[in-house]
Amino acid sequence: MTNPMEIPFFAAGAVAVIATLLAITRTIAVHALLYLIVSLLAVAVVFYTMGAPVVAALEVIIYAGAIVVLFVFVVMMMNLGAQDSETERKWLAWRAWIGPAVLSALLLFEVIYLVVRAPVSATIGSISTPKEIGLALYGPYLLGVELASMLLLGALVGACHVGRISRSGREVQQ
Amino acid sequence: MTAIPMADGLILGGILFAVGLAGVLLRRNLLLILVSIEIMLNGAGVTFVAAGSRWGQADGQVMFLFILAAAAAEVSVGLALLLTYYHRRQTLDADYVNEMRG
């Protein structure tokens, strides 16, 4: 009961779930992205309370910083207007979302049931230092790091290629 | 000494994953589908970090770094494809993507 990290964990978890729910139901893309940022920051707090400060910092820097900025740039380039929000509202009709929502809720209850039913009395919160993570990354996971770098290089080349095709495709249309 | 029940961390990861899954299924806007995939990856990351923290090992956090790299790669290629599609069709409706040939 005298645990200093338990209350921040539950508060940040509640914020994360609510912000995520709001993010996937917004009709305006920028609002959804703002709620996504709130959700990611709340998850960063959750990581911190779970004893992972390095991952919390990376969540803020890379997820909320880099990835969401990419989304925001794309939304700015597409210049979505008021009628897009109207179309979104039409797509989000009651009949359209009730089926997926019920199916996802069933899966979620199954997971919660299994987790709660299992006799797990373990607790989390052992803090791991940046040194430990660095030693693990460049020790047993060295091959994984190299593969991740190849994956990122491939993504870079792929994104450049797709972008180039789009420009030449428009020139052909004109 | 901080201690959070292991089950709560796993349940939070499960909730985030389920919400992201619902988002992928119920949105027709391609941009929001990509956002929902990010949420699902984030939920998986919460589970990894909770499990790694439970055993006092850094492996769960290393796995989260790999998830981060995969998410960054997926988002960059996905958004490039999205922009190409939007320039050609002037819409983000996922139902018309099957008309894209070449």
CSV table of C-alpha atoms in Angstrom, one decimal:
chain,number,residue,atom,x,y,z
A,1,MET,CA,0.0,0.0,0.0
A,2,THR,CA,2.9,2.3,0.7
A,3,ASN,CA,4.1,2.0,-2.8
A,4,PRO,CA,5.1,5.3,-4.4
A,5,MET,CA,4.9,4.0,-8.0
A,6,GLU,CA,1.5,2.3,-7.9
A,7,ILE,CA,-0.7,5.4,-8.1
A,8,PRO,CA,1.2,7.0,-11.0
A,9,PHE,CA,1.1,3.6,-12.9
A,10,PHE,CA,-2.7,3.3,-12.6
A,11,ALA,CA,-3.3,7.0,-13.4
A,12,ALA,CA,-1.0,7.0,-16.4
A,13,GLY,CA,-2.5,3.7,-17.6
A,14,ALA,CA,-6.0,5.1,-17.4
A,15,VAL,CA,-5.0,8.2,-19.3
A,16,ALA,CA,-3.4,6.0,-21.9
A,17,VAL,CA,-6.5,3.9,-22.4
A,18,ILE,CA,-8.9,6.8,-22.6
A,19,ALA,CA,-6.6,8.8,-24.9
A,20,THR,CA,-6.2,5.8,-27.2
A,21,LEU,CA,-10.0,5.2,-27.3
A,22,LEU,CA,-10.5,8.9,-28.2
A,23,ALA,CA,-7.7,8.7,-30.8
A,24,ILE,CA,-9.3,5.9,-32.8
A,25,THR,CA,-12.8,7.5,-32.8
A,26,ARG,CA,-12.0,11.0,-33.9
A,27,THR,CA,-13.3,12.2,-37.3
A,28,ILE,CA,-10.6,14.9,-37.7
A,29,ALA,CA,-7.1,13.4,-38.4
A,30,VAL,CA,-5.2,16.1,-36.5
A,31,HIS,CA,-7.3,15.5,-33.3
A,32,ALA,CA,-6.7,11.8,-33.5
A,33,LEU,CA,-2.9,12.5,-33.7
A,34,LEU,CA,-3.1,14.9,-30.7
A,35,TYR,CA,-4.8,12.1,-28.7
A,36,LEU,CA,-2.2,9.7,-29.9
A,37,ILE,CA,0.5,11.9,-28.6
A,38,VAL,CA,-1.2,12.0,-25.2
A,39,SER,CA,-1.5,8.3,-25.2
A,40,LEU,CA,2.2,7.8,-26.1
A,41,LEU,CA,3.3,10.2,-23.3
A,42,ALA,CA,1.1,8.4,-20.8
A,43,VAL,CA,2.7,5.1,-21.9
A,44,ALA,CA,6.1,6.7,-21.4
A,45,VAL,CA,5.0,7.4,-17.8
A,46,VAL,CA,3.9,3.8,-17.4
A,47,PHE,CA,7.4,2.6,-18.6
A,48,TYR,CA,9.0,4.9,-16.1
A,49,THR,CA,6.9,3.5,-13.2
A,50,MET,CA,7.7,0.0,-14.4
A,51,GLY,CA,11.4,0.7,-13.9
A,52,ALA,CA,12.4,1.4,-17.5
A,53,PRO,CA,13.6,5.0,-17.7
A,54,VAL,CA,15.6,4.5,-20.9
A,55,VAL,CA,12.6,3.1,-22.7
A,56,ALA,CA,10.4,5.9,-21.4
A,57,ALA,CA,12.8,8.5,-22.8
A,58,LEU,CA,12.9,6.7,-26.2
A,59,GLU,CA,9.1,6.5,-26.2
A,60,VAL,CA,9.0,10.3,-25.9
A,61,ILE,CA,11.8,11.0,-28.3
A,62,ILE,CA,11.1,8.5,-31.1
A,63,TYR,CA,7.4,7.7,-30.9
A,64,ALA,CA,5.9,11.0,-29.7
A,65,GLY,CA,8.7,13.0,-31.4
A,66,ALA,CA,9.7,11.4,-34.7
A,67,ILE,CA,6.9,9.1,-35.7
A,68,VAL,CA,4.0,11.4,-34.9
A,69,VAL,CA,5.8,14.3,-36.6
A,70,LEU,CA,5.8,12.1,-39.7
A,71,PHE,CA,2.1,11.7,-39.4
A,72,VAL,CA,1.5,15.4,-38.9
A,73,PHE,CA,3.6,16.2,-42.0
A,74,VAL,CA,1.5,13.8,-44.1
A,75,VAL,CA,-1.7,15.3,-42.8
A,76,MET,CA,-0.4,18.8,-43.6
A,77,MET,CA,0.6,17.7,-47.1
A,78,MET,CA,-2.8,16.1,-47.8
A,79,ASN,CA,-4.7,19.2,-46.8
A,80,LEU,CA,-7.8,17.5,-45.5
A,81,GLY,CA,-10.9,19.7,-45.2
A,82,ALA,CA,-14.3,19.9,-43.6
A,83,GLN,CA,-16.0,17.5,-46.1
A,84,ASP,CA,-13.4,14.8,-45.2
A,85,SER,CA,-14.5,15.0,-41.6
A,86,GLU,CA,-18.1,14.7,-42.8
A,87,THR,CA,-17.2,11.6,-44.7
A,88,GLU,CA,-15.4,10.2,-41.7
A,89,ARG,CA,-18.5,10.7,-39.6
A,90,LYS,CA,-20.5,8.8,-42.2
A,91,TRP,CA,-18.0,5.9,-42.2
A,92,LEU,CA,-18.1,5.7,-38.4
A,93,ALA,CA,-21.8,4.8,-38.3
A,94,TRP,CA,-23.1,2.7,-35.5
A,95,ARG,CA,-23.5,-0.3,-37.7
A,96,ALA,CA,-19.9,-0.1,-39.0
A,97,TRP,CA,-18.2,-0.1,-35.6
A,98,ILE,CA,-20.3,-2.3,-33.4
A,99,GLY,CA,-19.0,-5.6,-34.9
A,100,PRO,CA,-15.2,-4.9,-34.7
A,101,ALA,CA,-15.7,-3.4,-31.2
A,102,VAL,CA,-17.5,-6.5,-29.9
A,103,LEU,CA,-14.9,-8.8,-31.4
A,104,SER,CA,-12.0,-6.9,-29.9
A,105,ALA,CA,-13.7,-6.7,-26.6
A,106,LEU,CA,-14.2,-10.4,-26.6
A,107,LEU,CA,-10.5,-11.0,-27.3
A,108,LEU,CA,-9.6,-8.5,-24.6
A,109,PHE,CA,-11.8,-10.2,-22.0
A,110,GLU,CA,-10.3,-13.5,-22.9
A,111,VAL,CA,-6.8,-12.1,-22.3
A,112,ILE,CA,-7.8,-10.4,-19.0
A,113,TYR,CA,-9.5,-13.6,-17.8
A,114,LEU,CA,-6.4,-15.7,-18.5
A,115,VAL,CA,-4.1,-13.2,-16.9
A,116,VAL,CA,-6.3,-12.8,-13.8
A,117,ARG,CA,-7.0,-16.5,-13.5
A,118,ALA,CA,-3.3,-17.5,-13.6
A,119,PRO,CA,-1.8,-17.6,-10.1
A,120,VAL,CA,0.6,-14.9,-10.7
A,121,SER,CA,1.7,-13.1,-7.6
A,122,ALA,CA,4.8,-11.6,-9.2
A,123,THR,CA,5.5,-7.9,-9.1
A,124,ILE,CA,7.4,-5.7,-11.6
A,125,GLY,CA,9.5,-2.6,-10.9
A,126,SER,CA,13.1,-3.7,-10.9
A,127,ILE,CA,15.0,-0.8,-12.4
A,128,SER,CA,17.4,-1.6,-15.2
A,129,THR,CA,20.1,0.9,-16.0
A,130,PRO,CA,21.2,2.2,-19.4
A,131,LYS,CA,24.4,0.3,-19.0
A,132,GLU,CA,22.6,-3.0,-18.7
A,133,ILE,CA,20.6,-2.3,-21.9
A,134,GLY,CA,23.7,-1.2,-23.8
A,135,LEU,CA,25.6,-4.3,-22.7
A,136,ALA,CA,22.7,-6.5,-23.8
A,137,LEU,CA,22.3,-4.7,-27.1
A,138,TYR,CA,25.9,-4.9,-28.1
A,139,GLY,CA,26.5,-8.3,-26.6
A,140,PRO,CA,23.9,-11.1,-27.2
A,141,TYR,CA,21.7,-9.0,-29.4
A,142,LEU,CA,24.4,-7.7,-31.8
A,143,LEU,CA,23.0,-9.6,-34.7
A,144,GLY,CA,19.5,-8.1,-34.0
A,145,VAL,CA,21.0,-4.6,-34.0
A,146,GLU,CA,22.6,-5.2,-37.3
A,147,LEU,CA,19.3,-6.6,-38.7
A,148,ALA,CA,17.4,-3.5,-37.4
A,149,SER,CA,19.9,-1.2,-39.1
A,150,MET,CA,19.4,-3.1,-42.4
A,151,LEU,CA,15.6,-2.9,-41.9
A,152,LEU,CA,15.8,0.9,-41.4
A,153,LEU,CA,18.1,1.2,-44.5
A,154,GLY,CA,15.6,-0.9,-46.5
A,155,ALA,CA,12.7,1.3,-45.3
A,156,LEU,CA,14.7,4.4,-46.3
A,157,VAL,CA,15.4,3.2,-49.8
A,158,GLY,CA,11.8,1.9,-50.1
A,159,ALA,CA,10.2,5.2,-49.0
A,160,CYS,CA,12.5,7.1,-51.4
A,161,HIS,CA,11.6,4.8,-54.3
A,162,VAL,CA,7.8,5.0,-53.6
A,163,GLY,CA,8.1,8.8,-53.4
A,164,ARG,CA,9.9,9.1,-56.6
A,165,ILE,CA,7.4,6.9,-58.4
A,166,SER,CA,4.6,9.1,-57.2
A,167,ARG,CA,6.2,12.3,-58.6
A,168,SER,CA,6.9,10.7,-62.0
A,169,GLY,CA,3.4,9.3,-62.0
A,170,ARG,CA,1.9,12.7,-61.6
A,171,GLU,CA,4.0,14.1,-64.4
A,172,VAL,CA,2.7,11.3,-66.7
A,173,GLN,CA,-0.9,12.3,-65.8
A,174,GLN,CA,-0.2,15.9,-66.6
B,1,MET,CA,11.6,-0.7,-4.0
B,2,THR,CA,8.8,-0.2,-6.4
B,3,ALA,CA,6.3,-3.0,-7.1
B,4,ILE,CA,3.4,-3.1,-9.4
B,5,PRO,CA,1.4,-6.3,-9.9
B,6,MET,CA,2.6,-8.1,-13.0
B,7,ALA,CA,-1.0,-8.8,-14.1
B,8,ASP,CA,-1.8,-5.1,-14.3
B,9,GLY,CA,1.1,-4.4,-16.7
B,10,LEU,CA,0.0,-7.3,-18.9
B,11,ILE,CA,-3.7,-6.2,-18.8
B,12,LEU,CA,-2.7,-2.6,-19.8
B,13,GLY,CA,-0.7,-4.0,-22.8
B,14,GLY,CA,-3.7,-6.2,-23.7
B,15,ILE,CA,-6.1,-3.3,-23.5
B,16,LEU,CA,-3.9,-1.1,-25.8
B,17,PHE,CA,-3.5,-3.9,-28.3
B,18,ALA,CA,-7.3,-4.6,-28.4
B,19,VAL,CA,-8.1,-0.9,-28.8
B,20,GLY,CA,-5.6,-0.7,-31.7
B,21,LEU,CA,-7.1,-3.9,-33.2
B,22,ALA,CA,-10.6,-2.4,-33.0
B,23,GLY,CA,-9.2,0.8,-34.7
B,24,VAL,CA,-7.7,-1.2,-37.6
B,25,LEU,CA,-11.0,-3.1,-38.1
B,26,LEU,CA,-13.4,-0.2,-37.8
B,27,ARG,CA,-11.7,2.7,-39.5
B,28,ARG,CA,-11.8,3.2,-43.3
B,29,ASN,CA,-9.3,6.0,-43.4
B,30,LEU,CA,-5.9,4.6,-44.3
B,31,LEU,CA,-4.1,7.2,-42.1
B,32,LEU,CA,-6.1,6.2,-39.0
B,33,ILE,CA,-5.4,2.5,-39.8
B,34,LEU,CA,-1.7,3.3,-39.7
B,35,VAL,CA,-2.2,5.1,-36.4
B,36,SER,CA,-4.0,2.1,-35.0
B,37,ILE,CA,-1.2,-0.2,-36.0
B,38,GLU,CA,1.2,2.1,-34.1
B,39,ILE,CA,-1.1,1.7,-31.0
B,40,MET,CA,-1.0,-2.1,-31.4
B,41,LEU,CA,2.8,-2.1,-31.5
B,42,ASN,CA,2.8,0.1,-28.5
B,43,GLY,CA,0.7,-2.4,-26.6
B,44,ALA,CA,3.0,-5.2,-27.5
B,45,GLY,CA,5.9,-3.0,-26.3
B,46,VAL,CA,4.2,-2.5,-22.9
B,47,THR,CA,3.9,-6.3,-22.5
B,48,PHE,CA,7.6,-6.8,-23.4
B,49,VAL,CA,8.7,-4.2,-20.9
B,50,ALA,CA,6.5,-5.5,-18.2
B,51,ALA,CA,7.8,-9.1,-18.7
B,52,GLY,CA,11.4,-7.9,-18.8
B,53,SER,CA,10.9,-5.8,-15.7
B,54,ARG,CA,9.3,-8.8,-13.8
B,55,TRP,CA,12.4,-10.9,-14.3
B,56,GLY,CA,14.8,-8.0,-13.7
B,57,GLN,CA,16.4,-8.4,-17.1
B,58,ALA,CA,17.1,-5.8,-19.8
B,59,ASP,CA,15.9,-8.2,-22.6
B,60,GLY,CA,12.4,-6.9,-22.6
B,61,GLN,CA,13.6,-3.3,-23.1
B,62,VAL,CA,15.9,-4.5,-25.9
B,63,MET,CA,12.9,-6.1,-27.6
B,64,PHE,CA,11.1,-2.8,-27.2
B,65,LEU,CA,13.9,-1.1,-29.1
B,66,PHE,CA,13.5,-3.6,-31.9
B,67,ILE,CA,9.8,-2.9,-32.0
B,68,LEU,CA,10.6,0.8,-32.2
B,69,ALA,CA,12.8,0.2,-35.2
B,70,ALA,CA,10.2,-2.0,-36.9
B,71,ALA,CA,7.5,0.7,-36.2
B,72,ALA,CA,9.7,3.4,-37.7
B,73,ALA,CA,10.4,1.4,-40.8
B,74,GLU,CA,6.7,0.5,-41.2
B,75,VAL,CA,5.5,4.0,-40.8
B,76,SER,CA,7.9,5.5,-43.3
B,77,VAL,CA,7.1,3.1,-46.0
B,78,GLY,CA,3.4,3.1,-45.1
B,79,LEU,CA,3.1,6.9,-45.3
B,80,ALA,CA,5.1,7.1,-48.6
B,81,LEU,CA,2.5,4.6,-50.1
B,82,LEU,CA,-0.3,6.6,-48.5
B,83,LEU,CA,0.9,9.8,-50.1
B,84,THR,CA,1.3,8.1,-53.5
B,85,TYR,CA,-2.2,6.7,-53.3
B,86,TYR,CA,-3.7,10.1,-52.2
B,87,HIS,CA,-2.0,11.9,-55.1
B,88,ARG,CA,-3.5,9.5,-57.6
B,89,ARG,CA,-7.0,9.0,-56.2
B,90,GLN,CA,-7.6,12.1,-54.0
B,91,THR,CA,-9.1,9.9,-51.3
B,92,LEU,CA,-8.0,7.9,-48.3
B,93,ASP,CA,-10.7,5.3,-48.5
B,94,ALA,CA,-9.3,1.8,-47.9
B,95,ASP,CA,-12.1,0.2,-49.9
B,96,TYR,CA,-10.6,1.5,-53.2
B,97,VAL,CA,-7.0,0.4,-52.7
B,98,ASN,CA,-7.7,-2.8,-54.7
B,99,GLU,CA,-8.0,-0.7,-57.8
B,100,MET,CA,-4.3,0.2,-57.6
B,101,ARG,CA,-2.5,-1.7,-60.3
B,102,GLY,CA,1.2,-1.1,-60.5
